Amino acid sequence: MHPALVPLVDRRAPADPGHWDALWQALADGALDRADVLALLASLTAALPDGPSLRALLDSLDRRRPTPPSAPWPGTVNVVGTGGGPPTVNLSTAAALLAAATGVRVVKSGSRAHTARTGSIDLLDRLGVPLTSSLDHTADHLAAHGIAFTGPFVYPAQLARLARVAVPTPMRVFGRFLNDLGPFLAAVPVAAQVTGVSATEPPPQLRALATRPGAPPTWLTTNPAGADELLSVCDNTVHLPDGTTHPLPAGALVPAGGTLDDLSPVSRDEAAGHFRAVLTGRVSAPLRATLQLNAAALAVASGHRADWATAVGRAGAALDDGAALGLLERIVAAGTRGGARVA
């Protein structure tokens, strides 16, 4: 095993930034072989490193980004979940569009599926929605549509290099680690972030990342079902950056009937058509209510709305008057006119 990997795999003490720096340097020098990379990824997937080690990891990656972070875009919220948990339709992607249709400035970062049937990028590809290729491009999409779907440029290049060395082992084998860490890797200068966690309580390591200096104020959401979105069919909890929690009891804001089956995904071939139907609101009552609840979270987290009830009501109106679906179709049409393609 390469010496740079030993302190990262051993874990008898927290890994400091220097340990991670040595790893990235060895990777850049071509000094890591496939066995080294697989051993590292297997260790990270078996159990998340402790909070200080993960914060050191992100700090080391941030120092290697090609451009320094800019000032946060006012009133803009990023929505991205950890993945995992019970399978549902692409709620965070739909909620992002619905919230944007009510005037919230939304960035949606995400990835292709590691554990889900259809990841957000897979769905956007099928819909014909273009991804942005730089922060300036992202700002242009926000100005034009009030929403932007970021491409892979927001993620550290070092992880792509690890993936190339690991070939032919697919990265989905290490989906658990990538899902947990992914929401905190996207370099997007937003004013707030909402991250659903597929656990009944946020692991301490993720709490540490959510409160890392320089990170946007981040809401972590959980529920007893272990889904990485807010659900209308059960109680939910929002874990706020100051360490307090905001309970959202089932039935308090939206009707509470139904089960997880009402939120189940469809096949890949049906995903795009079903997604458009979701944006009309003419779906099962639990799915509609769940979508409103998640859109409301973005409105309140961003500061666009001061109270949840108003945000839920505005989300419902944007479903009924066609604003959410209309926004999607305008984005697709603009991408087609510009010759843009999903990365």
PDB file of C-alpha atoms in Angstrom, residues 35-247:
ATOM      1  CA  ALA A  35      -5.325  -1.850  -5.673  1.00  0.00           C
ATOM      2  CA  ASP A  36      -4.441   1.275  -3.648  1.00  0.00           C
ATOM      3  CA  VAL A  37      -7.495   3.156  -4.867  1.00  0.00           C
ATOM      4  CA  LEU A  38      -9.855   0.239  -4.293  1.00  0.00           C
ATOM      5  CA  ALA A  39      -8.522  -0.227  -0.763  1.00  0.00           C
ATOM      6  CA  LEU A  40      -9.093   3.445   0.012  1.00  0.00           C
ATOM      7  CA  LEU A  41     -12.601   3.538  -1.442  1.00  0.00           C
ATOM      8  CA  ALA A  42     -13.561   0.295   0.287  1.00  0.00           C
ATOM      9  CA  SER A  43     -12.426   1.712   3.627  1.00  0.00           C
ATOM     10  CA  LEU A  44     -14.342   4.958   3.106  1.00  0.00           C
ATOM     11  CA  THR A  45     -17.472   3.043   2.101  1.00  0.00           C
ATOM     12  CA  ALA A  46     -17.325   0.566   4.996  1.00  0.00           C
ATOM     13  CA  ALA A  47     -17.573   3.423   7.503  1.00  0.00           C
ATOM     14  CA  LEU A  48     -17.444   7.182   7.147  1.00  0.00           C
ATOM     15  CA  PRO A  49     -14.338   8.775   8.637  1.00  0.00           C
ATOM     16  CA  ASP A  50     -14.841  10.877  11.742  1.00  0.00           C
ATOM     17  CA  GLY A  51     -15.975  14.485  11.463  1.00  0.00           C
ATOM     18  CA  PRO A  52     -12.522  16.111  11.743  1.00  0.00           C
ATOM     19  CA  SER A  53     -11.140  13.771   9.077  1.00  0.00           C
ATOM     20  CA  LEU A  54     -13.994  14.591   6.683  1.00  0.00           C
ATOM     21  CA  ARG A  55     -13.606  18.315   7.258  1.00  0.00           C
ATOM     22  CA  ALA A  56      -9.895  17.971   6.542  1.00  0.00           C
ATOM     23  CA  LEU A  57     -10.789  16.072   3.353  1.00  0.00           C
ATOM     24  CA  LEU A  58     -13.046  18.850   2.093  1.00  0.00           C
ATOM     25  CA  ASP A  59     -10.520  21.534   3.074  1.00  0.00           C
ATOM     26  CA  SER A  60      -7.824  19.763   1.082  1.00  0.00           C
ATOM     27  CA  LEU A  61     -10.076  19.490  -1.961  1.00  0.00           C
ATOM     28  CA  ASP A  62     -11.151  23.132  -1.719  1.00  0.00           C
ATOM     29  CA  ARG A  63      -7.521  24.257  -1.895  1.00  0.00           C
ATOM     30  CA  ARG A  64      -7.203  22.446  -5.229  1.00  0.00           C
ATOM     31  CA  ARG A  65     -10.165  24.037  -6.952  1.00  0.00           C
ATOM     32  CA  PRO A  66      -9.135  25.952 -10.070  1.00  0.00           C
ATOM     33  CA  THR A  67     -10.916  29.160  -9.077  1.00  0.00           C
ATOM     34  CA  PRO A  68     -11.522  30.633  -5.615  1.00  0.00           C
ATOM     35  CA  PRO A  69     -15.125  30.703  -4.393  1.00  0.00           C
ATOM     36  CA  SER A  70     -17.069  33.881  -5.069  1.00  0.00           C
ATOM     37  CA  ALA A  71     -19.407  35.691  -2.696  1.00  0.00           C
ATOM     38  CA  PRO A  72     -22.695  33.826  -2.123  1.00  0.00           C
ATOM     39  CA  TRP A  73     -25.479  34.592  -4.548  1.00  0.00           C
ATOM     40  CA  PRO A  74     -28.152  36.325  -2.435  1.00  0.00           C
ATOM     41  CA  GLY A  75     -31.393  34.444  -1.875  1.00  0.00           C
ATOM     42  CA  THR A  76     -30.183  31.365  -3.756  1.00  0.00           C
ATOM     43  CA  VAL A  77     -30.558  27.859  -2.337  1.00  0.00           C
ATOM     44  CA  ASN A  78     -28.962  24.596  -3.436  1.00  0.00           C
ATOM     45  CA  VAL A  79     -30.981  21.394  -3.011  1.00  0.00           C
ATOM     46  CA  VAL A  80     -29.249  18.026  -3.043  1.00  0.00           C
ATOM     47  CA  GLY A  81     -29.827  14.841  -1.067  1.00  0.00           C
ATOM     48  CA  THR A  82     -27.605  11.995   0.045  1.00  0.00           C
ATOM     49  CA  GLY A  83     -29.535   9.409  -1.952  1.00  0.00           C
ATOM     50  CA  GLY A  84     -30.366   6.032  -0.534  1.00  0.00           C
ATOM     51  CA  GLY A  85     -33.396   5.275   1.584  1.00  0.00           C
ATOM     52  CA  PRO A  86     -36.738   4.093   0.190  1.00  0.00           C
ATOM     53  CA  PRO A  87     -37.066   4.670  -3.571  1.00  0.00           C
ATOM     54  CA  THR A  88     -39.194   7.632  -4.614  1.00  0.00           C
ATOM     55  CA  VAL A  89     -39.710   9.710  -7.730  1.00  0.00           C
ATOM     56  CA  ASN A  90     -37.156  12.496  -8.214  1.00  0.00           C
ATOM     57  CA  LEU A  91     -38.714  14.699  -5.559  1.00  0.00           C
ATOM     58  CA  SER A  92     -35.827  17.124  -5.077  1.00  0.00           C
ATOM     59  CA  THR A  93     -35.604  17.844  -8.821  1.00  0.00           C
ATOM     60  CA  ALA A  94     -39.359  18.410  -9.051  1.00  0.00           C
ATOM     61  CA  ALA A  95     -39.339  20.526  -5.885  1.00  0.00           C
ATOM     62  CA  ALA A  96     -36.510  22.633  -7.300  1.00  0.00           C
ATOM     63  CA  LEU A  97     -38.566  23.461 -10.390  1.00  0.00           C
ATOM     64  CA  LEU A  98     -41.705  24.047  -8.362  1.00  0.00           C
ATOM     65  CA  ALA A  99     -39.946  26.389  -5.943  1.00  0.00           C
ATOM     66  CA  ALA A 100     -38.362  28.284  -8.842  1.00  0.00           C
ATOM     67  CA  ALA A 101     -41.804  28.667 -10.394  1.00  0.00           C
ATOM     68  CA  THR A 102     -42.850  30.527  -7.230  1.00  0.00           C
ATOM     69  CA  GLY A 103     -39.893  32.929  -7.451  1.00  0.00           C
ATOM     70  CA  VAL A 104     -37.227  31.146  -5.403  1.00  0.00           C
ATOM     71  CA  ARG A 105     -33.714  31.224  -6.895  1.00  0.00           C
ATOM     72  CA  VAL A 106     -32.650  27.574  -6.956  1.00  0.00           C
ATOM     73  CA  VAL A 107     -29.508  25.682  -7.857  1.00  0.00           C
ATOM     74  CA  LYS A 108     -29.885  21.918  -8.238  1.00  0.00           C
ATOM     75  CA  SER A 109     -26.664  19.967  -8.005  1.00  0.00           C
ATOM     76  CA  GLY A 110     -26.652  16.201  -8.223  1.00  0.00           C
ATOM     77  CA  SER A 111     -25.229  13.148  -9.916  1.00  0.00           C
ATOM     78  CA  ARG A 112     -26.096  10.100 -11.896  1.00  0.00           C
ATOM     79  CA  ALA A 113     -27.653   7.245  -9.970  1.00  0.00           C
ATOM     80  CA  HIS A 114     -25.444   5.342  -7.532  1.00  0.00           C
ATOM     81  CA  THR A 115     -28.255   3.683  -5.618  1.00  0.00           C
ATOM     82  CA  ALA A 116     -31.472   5.201  -7.019  1.00  0.00           C
ATOM     83  CA  ARG A 117     -33.264   3.925 -10.107  1.00  0.00           C
ATOM     84  CA  THR A 118     -32.875   7.259 -11.882  1.00  0.00           C
ATOM     85  CA  GLY A 119     -30.543   9.931 -10.508  1.00  0.00           C
ATOM     86  CA  SER A 120     -31.247  13.620 -11.065  1.00  0.00           C
ATOM     87  CA  ILE A 121     -28.746  13.866 -13.918  1.00  0.00           C
ATOM     88  CA  ASP A 122     -30.181  10.751 -15.557  1.00  0.00           C
ATOM     89  CA  LEU A 123     -33.641  12.322 -15.434  1.00  0.00           C
ATOM     90  CA  LEU A 124     -32.496  15.703 -16.742  1.00  0.00           C
ATOM     91  CA  ASP A 125     -30.794  13.935 -19.619  1.00  0.00           C
ATOM     92  CA  ARG A 126     -34.072  12.243 -20.562  1.00  0.00           C
ATOM     93  CA  LEU A 127     -35.983  15.514 -20.252  1.00  0.00           C
ATOM     94  CA  GLY A 128     -33.513  17.427 -22.410  1.00  0.00           C
ATOM     95  CA  VAL A 129     -32.571  19.890 -19.670  1.00  0.00           C
ATOM     96  CA  PRO A 130     -29.076  21.373 -20.188  1.00  0.00           C
ATOM     97  CA  LEU A 131     -26.520  21.403 -17.411  1.00  0.00           C
ATOM     98  CA  THR A 132     -24.318  24.413 -16.727  1.00  0.00           C
ATOM     99  CA  SER A 133     -20.607  24.258 -17.453  1.00  0.00           C
ATOM    100  CA  SER A 134     -19.187  27.000 -15.216  1.00  0.00           C
ATOM    101  CA  LEU A 135     -20.202  29.370 -12.436  1.00  0.00           C
ATOM    102  CA  ASP A 136     -20.744  32.157 -14.978  1.00  0.00           C
ATOM    103  CA  HIS A 137     -22.957  29.826 -17.009  1.00  0.00           C
ATOM    104  CA  THR A 138     -24.846  28.928 -13.830  1.00  0.00           C
ATOM    105  CA  ALA A 139     -25.383  32.607 -13.028  1.00  0.00           C
ATOM    106  CA  ASP A 140     -26.709  33.135 -16.577  1.00  0.00           C
ATOM    107  CA  HIS A 141     -29.245  30.318 -16.124  1.00  0.00           C
ATOM    108  CA  LEU A 142     -30.331  31.764 -12.783  1.00  0.00           C
ATOM    109  CA  ALA A 143     -30.846  35.152 -14.400  1.00  0.00           C
ATOM    110  CA  ALA A 144     -32.810  33.665 -17.299  1.00  0.00           C
ATOM    111  CA  HIS A 145     -34.916  31.062 -15.507  1.00  0.00           C
ATOM    112  CA  GLY A 146     -34.508  31.472 -11.741  1.00  0.00           C
ATOM    113  CA  ILE A 147     -33.019  27.958 -11.618  1.00  0.00           C
ATOM    114  CA  ALA A 148     -29.841  26.242 -12.773  1.00  0.00           C
ATOM    115  CA  PHE A 149     -28.830  22.590 -12.959  1.00  0.00           C
ATOM    116  CA  THR A 150     -25.092  22.316 -12.474  1.00  0.00           C
ATOM    117  CA  GLY A 151     -22.801  20.019 -14.420  1.00  0.00           C
ATOM    118  CA  PRO A 152     -19.862  18.018 -13.056  1.00  0.00           C
ATOM    119  CA  PHE A 153     -17.575  21.068 -12.970  1.00  0.00           C
ATOM    120  CA  VAL A 154     -18.775  21.801  -9.422  1.00  0.00           C
ATOM    121  CA  TYR A 155     -17.193  18.597  -8.105  1.00  0.00           C
ATOM    122  CA  PRO A 156     -13.484  18.048  -7.361  1.00  0.00           C
ATOM    123  CA  ALA A 157     -11.480  16.656 -10.271  1.00  0.00           C
ATOM    124  CA  GLN A 158      -9.625  14.372  -7.854  1.00  0.00           C
ATOM    125  CA  LEU A 159     -12.680  12.135  -7.445  1.00  0.00           C
ATOM    126  CA  ALA A 160     -12.942  11.672 -11.205  1.00  0.00           C
ATOM    127  CA  ARG A 161      -9.273  10.668 -11.245  1.00  0.00           C
ATOM    128  CA  LEU A 162      -9.908   8.109  -8.509  1.00  0.00           C
ATOM    129  CA  ALA A 163     -12.742   6.715 -10.606  1.00  0.00           C
ATOM    130  CA  ARG A 164     -10.493   6.370 -13.659  1.00  0.00           C
ATOM    131  CA  VAL A 165      -7.860   4.490 -11.670  1.00  0.00           C
ATOM    132  CA  ALA A 166     -10.551   2.208 -10.204  1.00  0.00           C
ATOM    133  CA  VAL A 167     -11.787   1.108 -13.655  1.00  0.00           C
ATOM    134  CA  PRO A 168     -13.249  -1.414 -14.405  1.00  0.00           C
ATOM    135  CA  THR A 169     -14.796  -1.423 -10.911  1.00  0.00           C
ATOM    136  CA  PRO A 170     -17.789   0.958 -11.238  1.00  0.00           C
ATOM    137  CA  MET A 171     -18.097   3.800  -8.757  1.00  0.00           C
ATOM    138  CA  ARG A 172     -21.600   2.681  -7.814  1.00  0.00           C
ATOM    139  CA  VAL A 173     -19.899  -0.015  -5.730  1.00  0.00           C
ATOM    140  CA  PHE A 174     -18.847   2.839  -3.475  1.00  0.00           C
ATOM    141  CA  GLY A 175     -22.194   4.616  -3.706  1.00  0.00           C
ATOM    142  CA  ARG A 176     -22.742   4.878   0.026  1.00  0.00           C
ATOM    143  CA  PHE A 177     -19.654   6.997   0.615  1.00  0.00           C
ATOM    144  CA  LEU A 178     -20.194   9.080  -2.525  1.00  0.00           C
ATOM    145  CA  ASN A 179     -23.849   9.684  -1.678  1.00  0.00           C
ATOM    146  CA  ASP A 180     -23.098  10.783   1.877  1.00  0.00           C
ATOM    147  CA  LEU A 181     -20.255  13.087   0.932  1.00  0.00           C
ATOM    148  CA  GLY A 182     -21.601  14.331  -2.402  1.00  0.00           C
ATOM    149  CA  PRO A 183     -23.952  17.074  -1.141  1.00  0.00           C
ATOM    150  CA  PHE A 184     -21.032  18.796   0.572  1.00  0.00           C
ATOM    151  CA  LEU A 185     -18.630  18.644  -2.375  1.00  0.00           C
ATOM    152  CA  ALA A 186     -20.385  20.920  -4.870  1.00  0.00           C
ATOM    153  CA  ALA A 187     -18.654  24.303  -5.070  1.00  0.00           C
ATOM    154  CA  VAL A 188     -21.645  26.568  -5.661  1.00  0.00           C
ATOM    155  CA  PRO A 189     -21.777  30.018  -4.004  1.00  0.00           C
ATOM    156  CA  VAL A 190     -25.307  29.775  -2.650  1.00  0.00           C
ATOM    157  CA  ALA A 191     -26.742  31.512   0.382  1.00  0.00           C
ATOM    158  CA  ALA A 192     -28.356  28.341   1.771  1.00  0.00           C
ATOM    159  CA  GLN A 193     -28.561  24.603   1.182  1.00  0.00           C
ATOM    160  CA  VAL A 194     -31.209  21.974   1.897  1.00  0.00           C
ATOM    161  CA  THR A 195     -29.923  18.399   2.111  1.00  0.00           C
ATOM    162  CA  GLY A 196     -32.126  15.417   2.781  1.00  0.00           C
ATOM    163  CA  VAL A 197     -30.351  12.666   4.700  1.00  0.00           C
ATOM    164  CA  SER A 198     -31.362   9.042   4.208  1.00  0.00           C
ATOM    165  CA  ALA A 199     -31.298   8.263   7.917  1.00  0.00           C
ATOM    166  CA  THR A 200     -33.602   8.755  10.862  1.00  0.00           C
ATOM    167  CA  GLU A 201     -31.000  11.111  12.378  1.00  0.00           C
ATOM    168  CA  PRO A 202     -28.084  12.897  10.659  1.00  0.00           C
ATOM    169  CA  PRO A 203     -24.800  11.092  11.407  1.00  0.00           C
ATOM    170  CA  PRO A 204     -22.397  13.247  13.450  1.00  0.00           C
ATOM    171  CA  GLN A 205     -20.000  13.309  10.496  1.00  0.00           C
ATOM    172  CA  LEU A 206     -22.597  14.968   8.270  1.00  0.00           C
ATOM    173  CA  ARG A 207     -23.472  17.458  10.984  1.00  0.00           C
ATOM    174  CA  ALA A 208     -19.790  18.388  11.058  1.00  0.00           C
ATOM    175  CA  LEU A 209     -19.745  18.951   7.301  1.00  0.00           C
ATOM    176  CA  ALA A 210     -22.974  20.969   7.376  1.00  0.00           C
ATOM    177  CA  THR A 211     -21.424  23.408   9.852  1.00  0.00           C
ATOM    178  CA  ARG A 212     -17.966  23.550   8.281  1.00  0.00           C
ATOM    179  CA  PRO A 213     -16.567  27.107   8.103  1.00  0.00           C
ATOM    180  CA  GLY A 214     -17.219  28.527   4.670  1.00  0.00           C
ATOM    181  CA  ALA A 215     -20.122  26.175   3.958  1.00  0.00           C
ATOM    182  CA  PRO A 216     -23.526  27.755   3.249  1.00  0.00           C
ATOM    183  CA  PRO A 217     -26.074  27.578   6.091  1.00  0.00           C
ATOM    184  CA  THR A 218     -27.342  24.046   5.588  1.00  0.00           C
ATOM    185  CA  TRP A 219     -30.587  22.424   6.613  1.00  0.00           C
ATOM    186  CA  LEU A 220     -30.435  18.658   7.081  1.00  0.00           C
ATOM    187  CA  THR A 221     -33.828  16.937   6.861  1.00  0.00           C
ATOM    188  CA  THR A 222     -34.736  13.503   8.222  1.00  0.00           C
ATOM    189  CA  ASN A 223     -37.772  11.344   8.846  1.00  0.00           C
ATOM    190  CA  PRO A 224     -38.554   7.917  10.342  1.00  0.00           C
ATOM    191  CA  ALA A 225     -38.798   6.402   6.848  1.00  0.00           C
ATOM    192  CA  GLY A 226     -35.134   7.184   6.196  1.00  0.00           C
ATOM    193  CA  ALA A 227     -35.912   9.067   2.976  1.00  0.00           C
ATOM    194  CA  ASP A 228     -33.665  11.870   1.786  1.00  0.00           C
ATOM    195  CA  GLU A 229     -36.625  14.192   1.183  1.00  0.00           C
ATOM    196  CA  LEU A 230     -39.417  15.567   3.318  1.00  0.00           C
ATOM    197  CA  LEU A 231     -42.453  13.268   3.147  1.00  0.00           C
ATOM    198  CA  SER A 232     -46.103  14.108   3.609  1.00  0.00           C
ATOM    199  CA  VAL A 233     -46.873  10.578   4.829  1.00  0.00           C
ATOM    200  CA  CYS A 234     -44.890  10.819   8.097  1.00  0.00           C
ATOM    201  CA  ASP A 235     -43.317  13.230  10.563  1.00  0.00           C
ATOM    202  CA  ASN A 236     -40.190  15.119   9.472  1.00  0.00           C
ATOM    203  CA  THR A 237     -37.450  17.046  11.232  1.00  0.00           C
ATOM    204  CA  VAL A 238     -35.341  19.923   9.942  1.00  0.00           C
ATOM    205  CA  HIS A 239     -31.936  20.108  11.632  1.00  0.00           C
ATOM    206  CA  LEU A 240     -30.842  23.738  11.558  1.00  0.00           C
ATOM    207  CA  PRO A 241     -27.257  25.045  11.403  1.00  0.00           C
ATOM    208  CA  ASP A 242     -27.397  26.404  14.956  1.00  0.00           C
ATOM    209  CA  GLY A 243     -27.981  22.919  16.347  1.00  0.00           C
ATOM    210  CA  THR A 244     -31.708  23.307  16.932  1.00  0.00           C
ATOM    211  CA  THR A 245     -34.438  21.329  15.208  1.00  0.00           C
ATOM    212  CA  HIS A 246     -37.704  22.315  13.569  1.00  0.00           C
ATOM    213  CA  PRO A 247     -40.307  19.529  13.705  1.00  0.00           C
TER     214      PRO A 247
END
